[in-house]
């Protein structure tokens, strides 16, 4: 298939592009590079010995998007492009709604104008909100996320439902990611956050490489197995393979129309202290840490019910926590400044 990958130069996008190329799909990446470097694509091309068509552009730019659909026979769109910093989204909510909601609506409109119906969307566990109890199941009513970022994901899921009601050919999949971490096993591509990382693993990795002094563990008095928060961490390569599984599912179901949601997670909750221990053991690096106050908006614990993806997509996360730690470290230690220095 010829797949248009928005946000394909980013963290999850670049790993997914690699998997798509390995499965002999043709890939057009469309990315405005606001949170990525084109070096990720260059490295994916080297790793796969295949080429990617790269277009620098914004999903809010209707004319540029239209041009892409006119110059390529796109069979499916995998839509990663979005702003994703949860804390920042409360400070500049309109930028999040512009990028994530208006951008997605523009993309869906241009797809419809060009009669492209296959759409795979990067959703998030955050759509389950604060009132659902883990493990999260796809049948749960979506909740009210604590951040404009999370709300933007719920809004796009709702937009997809409305598009499906108005267009009986639309074939949408919403993939609800839990907490992706790790890097490609080559250590050549990985997560490259700008500035101080918001997420746990990039922060841990930067402490290990000497860029940050110590980790702050946000709270040790939750009602969890060891007092720290629990999350469902999955290897980014497993997540990337989940997208190929979703694409294969669409291809194998020509009769399918509508929208289907799948959780992509391992089904297991891992605590912050377990992450620190596991990283130390897998990499033989010491991670100095201190216990800090709880972070506003953090839920104590959540993880996926991952059965639907297993049964229907024939996908399950197969890499271990040790793999996640070793691969994070291989990427971070080999690329201490990321793709290009941001500092
Ligand atoms: P990322 O920031 O590395 O990738 C997003 C990419 O989109 C970047 O390359 C960025 O330059 C591009 N982009 C952003 N706005 C754009 C726009 N308006 N036009 C064109 N390109 C644009 O983030 P990621 O971690 O790879 O996340 C990918 C997707 O998965 C996002 O939609 C994110 O919300 C979602 N997601 C991520 C996580 C996570 O923990 N990383 C969890 C759940 C869902
Ligand atoms: C994990 C755990 C922190 C940093 C967010 C989004 C979610 C999804 C993934 C996109 C938490 C703790 C963290 C640190 C810490 N993204 N922590 N010290 O919050 O589960 O999810 O990213 O959709 O929507 O909300 O991930 O990596 O920020 O935090 O103790 O310096 O690590 O409290 O328990 P989170 P995270």
CSV table of C-alpha atoms and ligand atoms in Angstrom, one decimal:
chain,number,residue,atom,x,y,z
A,1,UNK,CA,0.0,0.0,0.0
A,2,UNK,CA,1.0,3.6,-0.4
A,3,UNK,CA,0.7,5.1,3.1
A,4,UNK,CA,0.8,8.8,4.0
A,5,UNK,CA,2.3,9.2,7.4
A,6,UNK,CA,1.7,12.6,9.0
A,7,UNK,CA,4.2,13.3,11.8
A,8,UNK,CA,6.3,10.5,10.4
A,9,UNK,CA,9.6,12.2,11.4
A,10,UNK,CA,8.7,12.1,15.1
A,11,UNK,CA,9.3,9.5,17.7
A,12,UNK,CA,6.5,6.9,17.1
A,13,UNK,CA,6.2,7.9,13.5
A,14,UNK,CA,9.8,7.2,12.5
A,15,UNK,CA,9.7,3.7,14.1
A,16,UNK,CA,6.4,3.0,12.3
A,17,UNK,CA,7.8,4.2,9.0
A,18,UNK,CA,10.7,1.7,9.4
A,19,UNK,CA,8.2,-1.2,10.0
A,20,UNK,CA,6.1,-0.1,7.0
A,21,UNK,CA,9.1,-0.1,4.7
A,22,UNK,CA,10.2,-3.5,6.0
A,23,UNK,CA,6.8,-4.8,5.0
A,24,UNK,CA,7.3,-3.4,1.5
A,25,UNK,CA,4.8,-0.5,1.9
A,26,UNK,CA,5.5,2.8,0.1
A,27,UNK,CA,5.7,5.7,2.5
A,28,UNK,CA,5.2,9.4,2.1
A,29,UNK,CA,6.0,11.4,5.3
A,30,UNK,CA,4.3,14.7,5.8
A,31,UNK,CA,5.7,16.6,8.8
A,32,UNK,CA,6.3,20.3,9.6
A,33,UNK,CA,9.3,19.4,11.8
A,34,UNK,CA,8.1,21.4,14.7
A,35,UNK,CA,9.2,18.6,17.1
A,36,UNK,CA,11.4,16.5,14.9
A,37,UNK,CA,14.4,16.3,12.7
A,38,UNK,CA,14.5,15.0,9.1
A,39,UNK,CA,17.6,13.1,10.3
A,40,UNK,CA,15.3,10.5,11.7
A,41,UNK,CA,14.0,9.7,8.2
A,42,UNK,CA,17.5,9.6,6.8
A,43,UNK,CA,18.4,7.0,9.4
A,44,UNK,CA,15.3,5.0,8.7
A,45,UNK,CA,16.3,4.9,5.0
A,46,UNK,CA,19.8,3.7,5.9
A,47,UNK,CA,18.5,1.0,8.3
A,48,UNK,CA,16.0,-0.3,5.7
A,49,UNK,CA,17.9,0.4,2.6
A,50,UNK,CA,14.7,1.9,1.2
A,51,UNK,CA,13.6,5.4,0.4
A,52,UNK,CA,10.9,7.6,1.8
A,53,UNK,CA,9.3,10.5,0.1
A,54,UNK,CA,9.5,13.4,2.6
A,55,UNK,CA,7.2,16.5,2.3
A,56,UNK,CA,7.7,19.3,4.8
A,57,UNK,CA,4.3,20.7,5.5
A,58,UNK,CA,1.6,21.4,8.1
A,59,UNK,CA,-1.6,19.5,8.5
A,60,UNK,CA,-3.5,22.8,8.8
A,61,UNK,CA,-2.3,23.8,5.3
A,62,UNK,CA,-5.1,22.6,3.1
A,63,UNK,CA,-3.4,23.6,-0.2
A,64,UNK,CA,-0.2,21.7,0.6
A,65,UNK,CA,-2.1,18.6,1.8
A,66,UNK,CA,-4.2,18.7,-1.4
A,67,UNK,CA,-1.0,18.8,-3.4
A,68,UNK,CA,0.2,15.7,-1.7
A,69,UNK,CA,-3.0,13.8,-2.4
A,70,UNK,CA,-2.9,14.9,-6.1
A,71,UNK,CA,0.7,13.8,-6.6
A,72,UNK,CA,0.4,10.5,-4.8
A,73,UNK,CA,-2.1,7.6,-5.0
A,74,UNK,CA,-2.6,7.3,-1.3
A,75,UNK,CA,-4.3,4.2,0.0
A,76,UNK,CA,-4.2,4.9,3.7
A,77,UNK,CA,-3.3,7.6,6.1
A,78,UNK,CA,-1.6,7.1,9.5
A,79,UNK,CA,-2.0,10.3,11.4
A,80,UNK,CA,0.6,11.0,14.1
A,81,UNK,CA,1.0,14.7,13.7
A,82,UNK,CA,0.0,16.5,16.8
A,83,UNK,CA,1.4,18.5,19.7
A,84,UNK,CA,1.8,16.2,22.7
A,85,UNK,CA,3.1,18.0,25.8
A,86,UNK,CA,0.3,17.5,28.4
A,87,UNK,CA,1.4,20.4,30.8
A,88,UNK,CA,2.0,22.8,27.9
A,89,UNK,CA,-1.5,22.1,26.6
A,90,UNK,CA,-3.0,23.8,29.7
A,91,UNK,CA,-0.9,26.9,29.1
A,92,UNK,CA,-1.5,27.3,25.3
A,93,UNK,CA,-4.8,25.3,24.8
A,94,UNK,CA,-5.7,27.0,21.6
A,95,UNK,CA,-2.4,25.9,19.9
A,96,UNK,CA,-3.4,22.3,20.9
A,97,UNK,CA,-6.9,22.6,19.5
A,98,UNK,CA,-5.6,24.3,16.3
A,99,UNK,CA,-2.9,21.6,15.7
A,100,UNK,CA,-4.6,18.5,16.9
A,101,UNK,CA,-8.3,19.2,16.2
A,102,UNK,CA,-8.4,21.7,13.4
A,103,UNK,CA,-5.4,19.9,11.8
A,104,UNK,CA,-7.1,16.5,11.9
A,105,UNK,CA,-10.4,17.9,10.6
A,106,UNK,CA,-8.5,19.5,7.6
A,107,UNK,CA,-6.7,16.3,6.9
A,108,UNK,CA,-10.0,14.3,7.1
A,109,UNK,CA,-11.6,16.8,4.7
A,110,UNK,CA,-8.8,16.6,2.2
A,111,UNK,CA,-8.9,12.8,2.4
A,112,UNK,CA,-12.6,12.8,1.6
A,113,UNK,CA,-12.2,15.2,-1.3
A,114,UNK,CA,-9.7,12.7,-2.7
A,115,UNK,CA,-11.7,9.6,-1.9
A,116,UNK,CA,-9.2,8.2,0.6
A,117,UNK,CA,-11.1,6.3,3.2
A,118,UNK,CA,-8.5,4.4,5.3
A,119,UNK,CA,-7.5,6.4,8.4
A,120,UNK,CA,-5.5,5.3,11.4
A,121,UNK,CA,-5.4,7.8,14.3
A,122,UNK,CA,-2.9,8.1,17.2
A,123,UNK,CA,-5.2,8.3,20.2
A,124,UNK,CA,-4.1,7.8,23.8
A,125,UNK,CA,-5.1,6.1,27.0
A,126,UNK,CA,-5.8,9.6,28.3
A,127,UNK,CA,-9.2,9.4,26.5
A,128,UNK,CA,-10.4,7.1,29.3
A,129,UNK,CA,-10.3,10.2,31.6
A,130,UNK,CA,-10.3,10.1,35.4
A,131,UNK,CA,-13.5,8.2,36.2
A,132,UNK,CA,-12.9,4.8,34.5
A,133,UNK,CA,-11.2,2.1,36.5
A,134,UNK,CA,-8.2,0.1,35.1
A,135,UNK,CA,-7.8,-2.1,33.2
A,136,UNK,CA,-9.2,0.2,30.5
A,137,UNK,CA,-11.4,-1.5,27.9
A,138,UNK,CA,-12.4,-0.1,24.5
A,139,UNK,CA,-16.1,-0.5,25.4
A,140,UNK,CA,-15.8,2.1,28.2
A,141,UNK,CA,-17.5,5.4,27.7
A,142,UNK,CA,-14.7,8.0,27.1
A,143,UNK,CA,-14.0,10.1,30.1
A,144,UNK,CA,-13.0,13.7,30.6
A,145,UNK,CA,-9.2,14.0,30.4
A,146,UNK,CA,-7.5,16.5,32.7
A,147,UNK,CA,-5.7,18.4,30.0
A,148,UNK,CA,-6.6,20.2,26.7
A,149,UNK,CA,-4.2,17.7,25.1
A,150,UNK,CA,-6.3,14.8,26.3
A,151,UNK,CA,-9.5,16.6,25.3
A,152,UNK,CA,-8.1,17.1,21.8
A,153,UNK,CA,-7.8,13.3,21.4
A,154,UNK,CA,-11.4,12.7,22.6
A,155,UNK,CA,-12.6,15.4,20.2
A,156,UNK,CA,-10.8,13.8,17.2
A,157,UNK,CA,-12.3,10.4,18.2
A,158,UNK,CA,-15.7,12.0,18.2
A,159,UNK,CA,-15.0,13.7,14.9
A,160,UNK,CA,-14.1,10.3,13.4
A,161,UNK,CA,-17.5,8.9,14.6
A,162,UNK,CA,-19.3,11.8,13.0
A,163,UNK,CA,-17.4,11.4,9.8
A,164,UNK,CA,-18.3,7.7,9.7
A,165,UNK,CA,-22.0,8.5,10.2
A,166,UNK,CA,-21.9,11.0,7.3
A,167,UNK,CA,-19.7,8.9,4.9
A,168,UNK,CA,-20.6,5.2,4.7
A,169,UNK,CA,-17.3,4.4,3.1
A,170,UNK,CA,-15.1,5.8,5.9
A,171,UNK,CA,-12.8,3.2,7.5
A,172,UNK,CA,-11.3,4.6,10.7
A,173,UNK,CA,-9.1,3.0,13.4
A,174,UNK,CA,-8.3,4.7,16.6
A,175,UNK,CA,-5.2,3.3,18.3
A,176,UNK,CA,-5.1,4.1,22.0
A,177,UNK,CA,-1.5,4.0,23.0
A,178,UNK,CA,-0.5,3.5,26.6
A,179,UNK,CA,3.1,4.6,27.5
A,180,UNK,CA,5.5,4.0,24.6
A,181,UNK,CA,9.2,3.9,25.6
A,182,UNK,CA,12.4,2.5,24.2
A,183,UNK,CA,14.0,2.8,20.8
A,184,UNK,CA,14.8,0.7,17.7
A,185,UNK,CA,17.2,-2.0,18.7
A,186,UNK,CA,20.0,-0.5,16.5
A,187,UNK,CA,20.1,2.6,18.7
A,188,UNK,CA,20.0,4.7,15.5
A,189,UNK,CA,16.5,6.1,16.0
A,190,UNK,CA,14.7,7.0,19.3
A,191,UNK,CA,12.9,9.7,21.3
A,192,UNK,CA,14.5,13.1,21.0
A,193,UNK,CA,12.6,15.6,23.3
A,194,UNK,CA,13.4,19.3,23.1
A,195,UNK,CA,14.4,20.9,26.4
A,196,UNK,CA,13.6,19.2,29.7
A,197,UNK,CA,11.8,15.9,29.1
A,198,UNK,CA,8.3,15.7,30.5
A,199,UNK,CA,8.1,12.0,30.3
A,200,UNK,CA,9.7,9.5,32.6
A,201,UNK,CA,12.0,7.4,30.4
A,202,UNK,CA,13.6,10.3,28.5
A,203,UNK,CA,14.3,11.9,31.9
A,204,UNK,CA,15.8,8.8,33.3
A,205,UNK,CA,18.0,8.3,30.2
A,206,UNK,CA,19.2,11.9,30.5
A,207,UNK,CA,20.1,11.4,34.1
A,208,UNK,CA,22.1,8.3,33.1
A,209,UNK,CA,24.0,10.1,30.4
A,210,UNK,CA,24.9,13.0,32.8
A,211,UNK,CA,22.6,15.7,31.3
A,212,UNK,CA,20.4,15.9,34.3
A,213,UNK,CA,21.5,15.5,38.0
A,214,UNK,CA,18.7,13.4,39.4
A,215,UNK,CA,15.2,12.1,38.8
A,216,UNK,CA,12.3,13.5,40.8
A,217,UNK,CA,9.8,10.7,41.5
A,218,UNK,CA,6.5,12.5,41.6
A,219,UNK,CA,4.9,11.0,44.7
A,220,UNK,CA,5.5,7.9,46.8
A,221,UNK,CA,2.3,7.9,48.8
A,222,UNK,CA,-0.2,6.6,46.2
A,223,UNK,CA,-2.3,3.5,47.0
A,224,UNK,CA,-0.2,1.4,44.6
A,225,UNK,CA,2.1,-1.5,45.0
A,226,UNK,CA,5.1,0.7,46.2
A,227,UNK,CA,3.5,4.1,46.5
A,228,UNK,CA,4.6,5.4,43.1
A,229,UNK,CA,2.4,5.7,40.1
A,230,UNK,CA,1.9,2.7,37.8
A,231,UNK,CA,1.7,2.8,34.0
A,232,UNK,CA,1.5,0.4,31.1
A,233,UNK,CA,4.9,0.9,29.4
A,234,UNK,CA,5.3,-0.7,26.0
A,235,UNK,CA,8.2,-0.9,23.5
A,236,UNK,CA,7.9,1.6,20.7
A,237,UNK,CA,8.8,-1.1,18.2
A,238,UNK,CA,5.8,-3.2,19.5
A,239,UNK,CA,3.7,-0.1,19.1
A,240,UNK,CA,5.0,0.5,15.6
A,241,UNK,CA,4.2,-3.1,14.7
A,242,UNK,CA,0.7,-2.4,16.0
A,243,UNK,CA,0.2,0.1,13.2
A,244,UNK,CA,1.2,-2.4,10.6
A,245,UNK,CA,-1.2,-4.9,12.2
A,246,UNK,CA,-4.0,-2.3,12.0
A,247,UNK,CA,-3.2,-1.6,8.3
A,248,UNK,CA,-3.3,-5.4,7.6
A,249,UNK,CA,-6.6,-5.6,9.4
A,250,UNK,CA,-8.1,-2.9,7.2
A,251,UNK,CA,-6.7,-4.7,4.1
A,252,UNK,CA,-8.1,-8.0,5.2
A,253,UNK,CA,-11.6,-6.5,5.8
A,254,UNK,CA,-12.8,-4.9,2.6
A,255,UNK,CA,-16.4,-5.0,4.0
A,256,UNK,CA,-15.5,-3.0,7.1
A,257,UNK,CA,-16.8,0.6,7.4
A,258,UNK,CA,-17.1,2.8,10.5
A,259,UNK,CA,-14.7,3.3,13.3
A,260,UNK,CA,-13.0,0.7,15.5
A,261,UNK,CA,-10.8,1.5,18.6
A,262,UNK,CA,-8.0,-0.7,19.9
A,263,UNK,CA,-5.8,-0.4,23.0
A,264,UNK,CA,-2.1,-0.9,22.4
A,265,UNK,CA,-0.5,-1.7,25.7
A,266,UNK,CA,1.0,-4.7,27.5
A,267,UNK,CA,-1.8,-5.1,30.0
A,268,UNK,CA,0.5,-4.7,33.0
A,269,UNK,CA,1.1,-1.8,35.4
A,270,UNK,CA,4.7,-1.0,36.2
A,271,UNK,CA,5.6,1.5,39.0
A,272,UNK,CA,8.1,4.4,38.7
A,273,UNK,CA,10.4,2.7,41.2
A,274,UNK,CA,10.3,-0.5,39.2
A,275,UNK,CA,11.3,1.5,36.1
A,276,UNK,CA,14.3,3.0,38.0
A,277,UNK,CA,15.3,-0.5,39.2
A,278,UNK,CA,14.9,-2.1,35.9
A,279,UNK,CA,16.9,0.6,34.1
A,280,UNK,CA,19.7,0.3,36.6
A,281,UNK,CA,19.8,-3.5,36.3
A,282,UNK,CA,19.6,-3.6,32.5
A,283,UNK,CA,22.1,-0.9,31.9
A,284,UNK,CA,24.4,-0.9,35.0
A,285,UNK,CA,23.9,2.8,35.3
A,286,UNK,CA,23.0,4.5,38.6
A,287,UNK,CA,20.0,6.7,38.6
A,288,UNK,CA,20.1,9.1,41.5
A,289,UNK,CA,16.5,10.2,42.5
A,290,UNK,CA,14.6,12.1,45.1
A,291,UNK,CA,10.9,11.8,46.0
A,292,UNK,CA,9.1,15.0,45.0
A,293,UNK,CA,5.5,16.1,45.5
A,294,UNK,CA,2.8,14.5,43.3
A,295,UNK,CA,2.5,16.0,39.8
A,296,UNK,CA,-0.9,17.7,39.2
A,297,UNK,CA,-3.2,15.7,37.0
A,298,UNK,CA,-1.4,12.3,37.5
A,299,UNK,CA,-3.6,9.3,37.9
A,300,UNK,CA,-2.3,6.8,40.5
A,301,UNK,CA,-2.4,3.8,38.1
A,302,UNK,CA,-3.7,2.6,34.8
A,303,UNK,CA,-3.1,-0.1,32.3
A,304,UNK,CA,-4.7,-1.6,29.2
A,305,UNK,CA,-7.0,-4.5,28.7
A,306,UNK,CA,-5.0,-5.6,25.6
A,307,UNK,CA,-7.3,-8.5,24.6
A,308,UNK,CA,-9.1,-6.9,21.7
A,309,UNK,CA,-5.9,-6.1,19.8
A,310,UNK,CA,-4.7,-9.6,20.4
A,311,UNK,CA,-7.9,-11.3,19.3
A,312,UNK,CA,-8.7,-9.1,16.3
A,313,UNK,CA,-5.4,-7.5,15.1
A,314,UNK,CA,-3.4,-10.6,16.0
A,315,UNK,CA,-1.0,-8.2,17.8
A,316,UNK,CA,0.5,-8.3,21.2
A,317,UNK,CA,3.4,-6.5,22.8
A,318,UNK,CA,6.3,-9.0,22.9
A,319,UNK,CA,9.4,-7.1,24.0
A,320,UNK,CA,10.3,-7.2,27.7
A,321,UNK,CA,10.9,-4.4,30.2
A,322,UNK,CA,14.6,-5.2,30.0
A,323,UNK,CA,14.5,-4.8,26.2
A,324,UNK,CA,12.8,-1.4,26.7
A,325,UNK,CA,15.6,-0.3,29.1
A,326,UNK,CA,18.5,-1.6,27.1
A,327,UNK,CA,17.2,-0.1,23.8
A,328,UNK,CA,16.5,3.3,25.5
A,329,UNK,CA,20.1,3.3,26.8
A,330,UNK,CA,21.6,2.2,23.4
A,331,UNK,CA,19.9,5.2,21.7
A,332,UNK,CA,20.6,7.7,24.5
A,333,UNK,CA,24.3,6.8,25.1
A,334,UNK,CA,25.0,6.7,21.3
A,335,UNK,CA,23.2,10.0,20.7
A,336,UNK,CA,23.6,12.0,23.9
A,337,UNK,CA,22.4,15.2,22.1
A,338,UNK,CA,19.7,13.4,20.1
A,339,UNK,CA,19.7,13.9,16.3
A,340,UNK,CA,20.9,17.4,16.5
A,341,UNK,CA,21.8,19.5,19.6
A,342,UNK,CA,18.8,21.5,20.9
A,343,UNK,CA,20.7,23.1,23.7
B,1,LIG,P1,6.4,13.5,18.3
B,1,LIG,O1,6.3,14.9,18.7
B,1,LIG,O2,7.7,12.9,18.3
B,1,LIG,O3,5.8,13.3,16.8
B,1,LIG,C1,4.8,14.2,16.3
B,1,LIG,C2,5.2,14.7,14.9
B,1,LIG,O4,4.2,15.5,14.4
B,1,LIG,C3,6.5,15.5,15.0
B,1,LIG,O5,7.4,15.0,14.0
B,1,LIG,C4,6.0,16.9,14.7
B,1,LIG,O6,7.1,17.7,14.0
B,1,LIG,C5,4.8,16.6,13.8
B,1,LIG,N1,3.8,17.7,13.8
B,1,LIG,C6,3.2,18.3,14.9
B,1,LIG,N2,2.3,19.2,14.5
B,1,LIG,C7,2.3,19.1,13.2
B,1,LIG,C8,1.5,19.8,12.2
B,1,LIG,N3,0.6,20.7,12.5
B,1,LIG,N4,1.7,19.5,10.9
B,1,LIG,C9,2.6,18.6,10.5
B,1,LIG,N5,3.4,17.9,11.4
B,1,LIG,C10,3.2,18.2,12.7
B,1,LIG,O7,5.3,12.7,19.1
B,1,LIG,P2,5.2,11.1,19.3
B,1,LIG,O8,5.5,10.7,20.6
B,1,LIG,O9,5.8,10.4,18.1
B,1,LIG,O10,3.6,11.0,19.1
B,1,LIG,C11,2.9,10.7,17.9
B,1,LIG,C12,1.4,10.7,18.1
B,1,LIG,O11,1.1,9.8,19.1
B,1,LIG,C13,0.9,12.1,18.6
B,1,LIG,O12,-0.4,12.2,18.0
B,1,LIG,C14,0.7,11.9,20.1
B,1,LIG,O13,-0.3,12.7,20.6
B,1,LIG,C15,0.3,10.4,20.1
B,1,LIG,N6,0.6,9.7,21.4
B,1,LIG,C16,1.9,9.8,21.9
B,1,LIG,C17,2.1,9.1,23.1
B,1,LIG,C18,3.5,9.2,23.7
B,1,LIG,O14,3.6,8.9,24.9
B,1,LIG,N7,4.6,9.5,23.0
B,1,LIG,C19,1.1,8.5,23.8
B,1,LIG,C20,-0.2,8.5,23.2
B,1,LIG,C21,-0.4,9.1,22.0
B,2,LIG,C1,4.9,8.4,33.8
B,2,LIG,C2,5.0,8.3,35.3
B,2,LIG,C3,4.8,10.3,36.5
B,2,LIG,C4,8.5,12.1,35.0
B,2,LIG,C5,1.7,11.0,29.5
B,2,LIG,C6,0.4,11.6,28.9
B,2,LIG,C7,-0.3,10.5,28.2
B,2,LIG,C8,0.6,9.9,27.2
B,2,LIG,C9,1.9,9.5,27.7
B,2,LIG,C10,0.3,11.0,25.1
B,2,LIG,C11,4.0,9.1,36.0
B,2,LIG,C12,6.2,9.7,36.7
B,2,LIG,C13,7.4,11.3,35.2
B,2,LIG,C14,9.4,12.5,36.0
B,2,LIG,C15,8.2,11.0,37.5
B,2,LIG,N1,1.0,10.8,26.1
B,2,LIG,N2,7.3,10.7,36.5
B,2,LIG,N3,9.2,11.8,37.2
B,2,LIG,O1,1.9,10.9,32.6
B,2,LIG,O2,1.6,8.5,32.2
B,2,LIG,O3,1.4,10.0,30.4
B,2,LIG,O4,2.5,10.5,28.4
B,2,LIG,O5,-0.8,10.7,24.8
B,2,LIG,O6,-1.4,11.1,27.6
B,2,LIG,O7,-0.4,12.0,30.0
B,2,LIG,O8,3.6,9.6,31.3
B,2,LIG,O9,6.1,9.6,31.2
B,2,LIG,O10,4.9,11.7,31.9
B,2,LIG,O11,4.9,9.8,33.4
B,2,LIG,O12,8.0,10.4,38.6
B,2,LIG,O13,10.3,13.3,35.9
B,2,LIG,O14,6.3,8.7,35.7
B,2,LIG,O15,4.3,10.9,37.7
B,2,LIG,O16,3.6,8.4,37.1
B,2,LIG,P1,2.1,9.8,31.8
B,2,LIG,P2,4.9,10.2,31.9
